[in-house]
Amino acid sequence: MQVTNSKNLAIQFVSSLILHKIMDEETMVMGQNITSVPENLKKQLAVSIRSIQWSYAIFWSVSASQPGVLEWGEGYYNGDIKTRKTIQASEIKADQLGLRRSEQLRELFESLSIAESSSTGTAVGSQVTRRASAAALSPEDLADTEWYYLVCMSFVFKIGEGMPGRTFANDEPIWLCNAGTADSKVFGRSLLAKSASVNTVICFPFLGGVVEIGTTEHIAEDMNVIQCVKKSFLEAPASHATISQQRSDYHIDNVLDPQHILGDEIYAPMFGNRPFQATSPSRTTNGFDPEHDQLAEDHDSFMAEGINSQVQSWQHMDDELSNCVHQSLNSSDCVSQTFAEAGARRVSCGARKGRVQRLGHFQEQHKNVKMLSFDPRNDDVHYQSVISTIFKTSHQLILGPQFRNCDKRSSFTRWKKPSSSSSFGTASVVPPSQGMLKKIIFEVPRVHQKEKLMLDSPGVGDETANHAVLEKKRREKLNERFLILRSIIPSINKSDKVSILDDTIGYLQELEKRVQELESCRESTDTETRGTTTMKRKKPYDAGERTSANCTNNEIGYGKRTHVGQAEPTETSLTDNLRISPFGNEVVIEMRCVWREGVLLEIMDVISNLNLDSHSVQSSTGDGLLCLTVSCKHKGSKIATPGMIKEALKKVAWIC
Amino acid sequence: MDNSAPDSLPRSETAVTYESPYPLYAMSFSSSSSTTHRIAVGSFLEDYNNRIDILSFDPDSMSVKPLPSLSFDHPYPPTKLMFSPPSLRRDLLASSGDFLRLWEITDSPSSEPLSVLNNSKTSEFCAPLTSFDWNDVEPKRLGTCSIDTTCTIWDVERSVVETQLIAHDKEVHDIAWGEARVFASVSADGSVRIFDLRDKEHSTIIYESPQPDTPLLRLAWNKQDLRYMATILMDSNKVVILDIRSPTMPVAELERHQGSVNAIGWAPQSCKHICSGGDDAQALIWELPTVAGPNGIDPMSVYSAGSEINQLQWSSSLPDWIGIAFANKMQLLRV
């Protein structure tokens, strides 16, 4: 925000006045077609608008530069002011206030357009404003209605189009109520009006152009108002009394004397209280002030409410906007919502850093617009430019998708649906998808891990070294157990682990079957039949057959047994319960004993204690007897003699 | 290392380019309020010797230039770079790779490593880090995520581990803080989980990839509106937007990229905008509407880069600029 001091202010004032004078001259030059624009048009507008206490007045004059087009001729702003920062405490003359404000607004407009035309596109931001002209106002300072007024300055109307254009063409006044909700075909600035709370707008042909007046209040159609304005133009200032009152709070005293306005152009700071005096013309301005203040306050509070409701409506419109996003560009509804949102947002958010005045940019656009026919699409382009102007000053993204094309400084362009059906997956080039990303996530960390492992492997790392040793031990243990298993299982031929396990499985299954059968056999036969079945190193099914055969035989005969298979003496012989047969390093132990639980284990224990490595064991039980044939090998240096073996076995097996 | 604008683009004059001698991946904007903005870029060389360069960016003059005195070496490519948040008074840079390293960027004589944070209790072995995030609210807190399925929370002031959690069943790919004690992570197991440090036993799965076990590669939490998160899947052109209040159902799937998406970044100044960059060399800015149209959501605007965009950063210190990295170029795009 600019900090102005009184000196600056004075300088600005003088410059604005000069500008004002220049503009006046321009105005005079421009309106030469039918009637010249009166020199004191501004003051007359001021007088008239103040007399009826409406918000603004604009004189649309026929353009000198372009035929058949109405453009801004003159204007007076009498509406709500947002900031009083450019107002000294003493400068409370309402008429001066109003004039000054209008001038400031025009000045701001000019400065924005100058800024744009002079900007080289590099240095942006508020520096541009400062460089271009010392405008007293900056966009942040403006109230909504002031914005409306300012933006109106950029408008042009082809004769016959737009409200002023139609007015001019038909030579008939147009009265519009609820301007904010009007159809944009009827009133092109309806959205602007909406955000500015301008409710009633009248256009009437006058003085060779069109006078437009507007107010934020809803005024019913009344031709008297127009008469009033016209009269105030043409009549001497003194005859204000004849102007009919539209409002109850209208004070004759407070009508300005245009001469006064003219005369007091160089301000000297005036201090003092604000006595309410309603008499002499020279003091009328003082008298007006409390009222004006009060009005202003009313307006301010109204504005505040307006702002709040606008903010709320923005929230709502935000949602609607999202729907709009997908509508066509030509929809002015969309635009209106955007703009209204824009207006509200701008007001409610206050100053933002780095505002760039791009008004001139849209003037450029605006010049293009002049050449086109005034159809809704044109409206959109115009609004587009207006919005882009406004939103360059605040938030880029809120600009919305439709309007980004105006934004020449953005690196991004508006997205369009790709015309070709090149959807994902049908791309012509197929590089590895997400190549670098995947490498970062998957490969780079593993590189680190590998690094670590490589660092560790030269034997220094404790963990890995330990690991190896432990692993080796584990392997050794496993191998050992496989050997034992191999020794137990009779049918093992090969020594690879898989076969050992396979054979073990087979053996176990076989044993299970046999046990079941034997148990069932034993139940059926009584204890009297003593049958032994010897399991040989035969295939399981053979053993099974034998078993069953023996069973049956046992059933039939007593003491008779038939024995099929290899000849190994199985007859019970009381004397032959234990036989040790040494063959070199090997010993074959054959024995028979009473079966009891765990006896086999005990016998095996004894055998191994005798340093004998048994590699083949055949056992069979029947009738409470255990028949056992063990082939073992001496291991170690200590060799057990057959006698020793016998002794030991006798002890454990209770063989007498 | 010139400021040449990229070719064949209508808006080329508005993008600022830095060309590096090597491919770039990691990138971060400094958050200090100093007038010059600094950008750290990390190289991507499949080699031990990698480098982190510090650049200075001037938005007014639209120029970016390297500051060689501040650049330094880094072992292997940094998987992520991040400047300290503004709430931390000092200007530190953190990098992740084999370890979490903190650097102080000074030029007297050169940037020096401040600390190397290794959370392994046994010798030198620390699970390498895929990503990390610095907590804005609590600037001494930094969370890292690693391929050993854990997330480690560090107190970088005291250089100690605050806590370590087993976050996922598989490698964790990215982590993002929501607020002082809450973070979310994505993993190769395809889930997005939210953790609260006050209750370390439990986590909430708020999304799982539709094809089971499709890894999720990146995560971004919307700092302007903590309800929303965005994530990208492996080999997918979709940006999945999640609402943490409605788990498992994504709020939106943004599917207009013509190649896989590599990077995402929420807008720092608006709660409804997100930018994504992908293998189709496009950076798309999306505006998330309240109600999506029937055909899905279209992006708002697009920028076409020279080649696949691998990295994207939209920093709150420069809300009008988006930084992208592709091939060996780093570009700053004006929004």
Short mmCIF file of C-alpha atoms in Angstrom, two decimals, chain A residues 15-250:
data_model
loop_
_atom_site.label_atom_id
_atom_site.label_comp_id
_atom_site.label_asym_id
_atom_site.label_seq_id
_atom_site.Cartn_x
_atom_site.Cartn_y
_atom_site.Cartn_z
CA SER A 15 -1.31 16.10 -11.96
CA SER A 16 -4.77 14.70 -11.82
CA LEU A 17 -6.26 18.01 -12.45
CA ILE A 18 -4.08 18.52 -15.41
CA LEU A 19 -5.11 15.16 -16.62
CA HIS A 20 -8.64 16.07 -15.97
CA LYS A 21 -8.30 19.17 -18.00
CA ILE A 22 -6.69 17.25 -20.80
CA MET A 23 -9.45 14.75 -20.69
CA ASP A 24 -11.97 17.46 -20.78
CA GLU A 25 -10.43 18.73 -23.91
CA GLU A 26 -10.45 15.29 -25.33
CA THR A 27 -14.01 14.98 -24.46
CA MET A 28 -14.73 18.11 -26.32
CA VAL A 29 -12.84 16.95 -29.31
CA MET A 30 -14.49 13.60 -29.36
CA GLY A 31 -18.09 14.58 -29.26
CA GLN A 32 -18.35 16.58 -32.40
CA ASN A 33 -20.74 14.63 -34.50
CA ILE A 34 -24.03 15.94 -33.39
CA THR A 35 -23.49 18.26 -30.52
CA SER A 36 -20.36 19.00 -28.71
CA VAL A 37 -20.06 17.73 -25.25
CA PRO A 38 -20.62 20.54 -22.88
CA GLU A 39 -17.51 21.74 -21.28
CA ASN A 40 -18.76 21.45 -17.83
CA LEU A 41 -20.35 18.14 -18.48
CA LYS A 42 -18.68 16.61 -15.56
CA LYS A 43 -19.93 19.17 -13.20
CA GLN A 44 -23.35 18.92 -14.62
CA LEU A 45 -23.29 15.20 -14.22
CA ALA A 46 -22.11 15.75 -10.73
CA VAL A 47 -24.86 18.11 -9.96
CA SER A 48 -27.52 15.96 -11.43
CA ILE A 49 -26.41 12.78 -9.86
CA ARG A 50 -26.01 14.33 -6.50
CA SER A 51 -29.37 15.88 -6.76
CA ILE A 52 -31.01 12.56 -7.06
CA GLN A 53 -28.33 10.86 -5.01
CA TRP A 54 -27.62 8.09 -7.35
CA SER A 55 -24.33 6.26 -7.47
CA TYR A 56 -22.83 7.23 -10.75
CA ALA A 57 -23.38 8.91 -14.03
CA ILE A 58 -21.69 8.23 -17.30
CA PHE A 59 -21.93 10.06 -20.50
CA TRP A 60 -21.45 7.84 -23.50
CA SER A 61 -20.42 9.84 -26.43
CA VAL A 62 -20.09 8.94 -30.02
CA SER A 63 -16.56 7.95 -30.61
CA ALA A 64 -14.35 10.18 -32.64
CA SER A 65 -11.86 7.49 -33.40
CA GLN A 66 -14.31 4.86 -34.51
CA PRO A 67 -17.54 5.38 -36.32
CA GLY A 68 -20.75 3.98 -35.06
CA VAL A 69 -19.49 3.31 -31.61
CA LEU A 70 -20.25 4.79 -28.25
CA GLU A 71 -17.51 5.14 -25.77
CA TRP A 72 -16.78 6.68 -22.44
CA GLY A 73 -17.14 10.37 -22.61
CA GLU A 74 -17.39 11.58 -19.10
CA GLY A 75 -18.38 10.30 -15.78
CA TYR A 76 -19.04 11.16 -12.21
CA TYR A 77 -18.86 8.77 -9.38
CA ASN A 78 -21.02 9.36 -6.41
CA GLY A 79 -21.13 5.96 -4.89
CA ASP A 80 -19.49 4.25 -1.98
CA ILE A 81 -15.89 4.66 -1.34
CA LYS A 82 -13.87 1.99 0.25
CA THR A 83 -10.92 3.88 1.50
CA ARG A 84 -10.49 7.35 2.67
CA LYS A 85 -6.81 7.21 2.70
CA THR A 86 -6.39 9.80 0.06
CA ILE A 87 -8.70 12.07 1.89
CA GLN A 88 -7.36 14.49 4.33
CA ALA A 89 -9.37 14.95 7.42
CA SER A 90 -10.17 18.42 6.38
CA GLU A 91 -11.21 17.75 2.87
CA ILE A 92 -14.68 16.93 3.73
CA LYS A 93 -16.48 18.88 1.16
CA ALA A 94 -18.67 16.30 -0.35
CA ASP A 95 -18.73 17.84 -3.76
CA GLN A 96 -15.01 18.06 -3.88
CA LEU A 97 -14.87 14.59 -2.55
CA GLY A 98 -17.05 13.28 -5.27
CA LEU A 99 -15.27 15.10 -8.03
CA ARG A 100 -11.96 14.13 -6.77
CA ARG A 101 -12.92 10.57 -6.45
CA SER A 102 -14.16 10.47 -9.98
CA GLU A 103 -10.97 12.01 -11.13
CA GLN A 104 -8.93 9.58 -9.20
CA LEU A 105 -10.78 6.71 -10.68
CA ARG A 106 -10.26 8.01 -14.14
CA GLU A 107 -6.66 8.59 -13.35
CA LEU A 108 -6.28 5.09 -12.14
CA PHE A 109 -7.80 3.83 -15.29
CA GLU A 110 -5.43 5.91 -17.32
CA SER A 111 -2.47 4.81 -15.34
CA LEU A 112 -3.36 1.22 -15.74
CA SER A 113 -3.63 1.62 -19.44
CA ILE A 114 -0.40 3.54 -19.59
CA ALA A 115 1.23 0.94 -17.48
CA GLU A 116 0.26 -1.74 -19.85
CA SER A 117 1.33 0.01 -22.96
CA SER A 118 4.64 0.94 -21.51
CA SER A 119 5.44 -2.22 -19.75
CA THR A 120 8.10 -4.25 -21.40
CA GLY A 121 7.01 -7.37 -19.76
CA THR A 122 10.00 -7.71 -17.53
CA ALA A 123 9.59 -5.73 -14.42
CA VAL A 124 6.18 -6.32 -13.13
CA GLY A 125 4.44 -5.66 -9.96
CA SER A 126 3.56 -2.55 -8.25
CA GLN A 127 6.63 -0.85 -9.57
CA VAL A 128 4.85 -0.43 -12.83
CA THR A 129 2.13 1.58 -11.23
CA ARG A 130 4.57 3.78 -9.53
CA ARG A 131 6.54 4.29 -12.62
CA ALA A 132 3.66 5.08 -14.87
CA SER A 133 1.96 7.69 -12.87
CA ALA A 134 1.53 8.54 -9.30
CA ALA A 135 -2.04 7.42 -9.16
CA ALA A 136 -3.57 8.29 -5.90
CA LEU A 137 -5.52 5.13 -5.83
CA SER A 138 -4.50 1.61 -6.35
CA PRO A 139 -6.82 -1.23 -7.10
CA GLU A 140 -6.85 -2.49 -3.58
CA ASP A 141 -8.44 0.68 -2.45
CA LEU A 142 -11.54 0.43 -4.51
CA ALA A 143 -14.94 -0.61 -3.40
CA ASP A 144 -17.01 -2.81 -5.64
CA THR A 145 -19.04 -0.04 -7.06
CA GLU A 146 -15.91 1.93 -7.73
CA TRP A 147 -14.62 -1.00 -9.64
CA TYR A 148 -17.76 -1.15 -11.62
CA TYR A 149 -17.36 2.47 -12.48
CA LEU A 150 -13.75 2.01 -13.41
CA VAL A 151 -14.42 -0.98 -15.53
CA CYS A 152 -17.19 0.82 -17.32
CA MET A 153 -14.57 3.15 -18.61
CA SER A 154 -13.29 0.40 -20.78
CA PHE A 155 -16.53 -0.36 -22.44
CA VAL A 156 -17.60 0.54 -25.92
CA PHE A 157 -20.92 -0.06 -27.48
CA LYS A 158 -21.84 -0.33 -31.05
CA ILE A 159 -24.81 1.75 -31.87
CA GLY A 160 -27.78 -0.49 -31.55
CA GLU A 161 -26.11 -2.94 -29.23
CA GLY A 162 -25.84 -2.93 -25.53
CA MET A 163 -28.00 -0.76 -23.40
CA PRO A 164 -26.42 2.53 -24.31
CA GLY A 165 -26.21 1.51 -27.92
CA ARG A 166 -29.85 0.63 -28.08
CA THR A 167 -30.79 3.78 -26.32
CA PHE A 168 -28.90 5.80 -28.84
CA ALA A 169 -30.31 3.94 -31.77
CA ASN A 170 -33.88 4.04 -30.64
CA ASP A 171 -33.66 7.42 -29.04
CA GLU A 172 -35.69 6.12 -26.19
CA PRO A 173 -34.75 5.82 -22.58
CA ILE A 174 -34.25 2.40 -21.08
CA TRP A 175 -34.91 1.72 -17.47
CA LEU A 176 -33.44 -1.39 -15.97
CA CYS A 177 -34.15 -2.64 -12.51
CA ASN A 178 -32.32 -5.47 -10.83
CA ALA A 179 -29.46 -4.94 -13.15
CA GLY A 180 -27.43 -7.57 -11.40
CA THR A 181 -29.72 -10.33 -12.44
CA ALA A 182 -30.44 -9.09 -15.87
CA ASP A 183 -29.77 -11.15 -18.90
CA SER A 184 -26.48 -10.22 -20.35
CA LYS A 185 -28.10 -9.72 -23.71
CA VAL A 186 -30.19 -7.02 -22.24
CA PHE A 187 -27.53 -5.53 -20.08
CA GLY A 188 -24.05 -6.64 -20.85
CA ARG A 189 -22.57 -5.54 -17.60
CA SER A 190 -25.06 -7.38 -15.48
CA LEU A 191 -22.45 -9.43 -13.71
CA LEU A 192 -20.38 -6.39 -13.02
CA ALA A 193 -23.45 -4.76 -11.68
CA LYS A 194 -24.18 -7.74 -9.57
CA SER A 195 -20.85 -7.63 -7.85
CA ALA A 196 -21.10 -3.92 -7.41
CA SER A 197 -24.66 -4.16 -6.15
CA VAL A 198 -25.78 -1.76 -8.80
CA ASN A 199 -29.46 -2.32 -9.00
CA THR A 200 -31.04 0.26 -11.18
CA VAL A 201 -29.54 1.57 -14.37
CA ILE A 202 -31.09 4.05 -16.71
CA CYS A 203 -29.92 5.12 -20.11
CA PHE A 204 -31.42 7.98 -21.97
CA PRO A 205 -30.35 9.83 -25.02
CA PHE A 206 -29.16 13.28 -24.25
CA LEU A 207 -26.86 15.88 -25.55
CA GLY A 208 -25.90 13.91 -28.55
CA GLY A 209 -24.94 10.89 -26.60
CA VAL A 210 -26.33 8.67 -23.96
CA VAL A 211 -26.42 9.47 -20.31
CA GLU A 212 -26.34 6.49 -18.08
CA ILE A 213 -27.05 6.73 -14.44
CA GLY A 214 -27.11 3.99 -11.91
CA THR A 215 -27.70 3.36 -8.31
CA THR A 216 -27.39 0.60 -5.82
CA GLU A 217 -30.93 0.93 -4.74
CA HIS A 218 -33.97 -0.36 -6.38
CA ILE A 219 -35.83 2.53 -7.87
CA ALA A 220 -39.07 1.92 -9.64
CA GLU A 221 -39.46 3.30 -13.10
CA ASP A 222 -40.19 6.92 -12.95
CA MET A 223 -39.65 9.30 -15.78
CA ASN A 224 -39.41 12.10 -13.28
CA VAL A 225 -35.94 11.02 -12.45
CA ILE A 226 -34.86 11.44 -16.00
CA GLN A 227 -36.56 14.77 -16.19
CA CYS A 228 -34.80 15.75 -13.06
CA VAL A 229 -31.46 14.95 -14.47
CA LYS A 230 -32.11 16.67 -17.72
CA LYS A 231 -33.28 19.72 -16.00
CA SER A 232 -30.34 19.88 -13.76
CA PHE A 233 -28.17 19.85 -16.81
CA LEU A 234 -29.79 22.61 -18.64
CA GLU A 235 -31.02 24.74 -15.89
CA ALA A 236 -29.08 27.15 -13.84
CA PRO A 237 -27.78 25.81 -10.59
CA ALA A 238 -30.01 28.14 -8.69
CA SER A 239 -33.12 26.43 -9.74
CA HIS A 240 -32.50 23.29 -7.85
CA ALA A 241 -35.55 23.80 -5.86
CA THR A 242 -37.67 22.81 -8.75
CA ILE A 243 -36.19 19.38 -8.89
CA SER A 244 -38.58 16.98 -7.38
CA GLN A 245 -37.47 14.91 -4.54
CA GLN A 246 -37.09 11.25 -4.99
CA ARG A 247 -35.80 10.55 -1.63
CA SER A 248 -36.88 11.63 1.71
CA ASP A 249 -33.46 12.67 2.79
CA TYR A 250 -32.87 15.03 -0.02
#
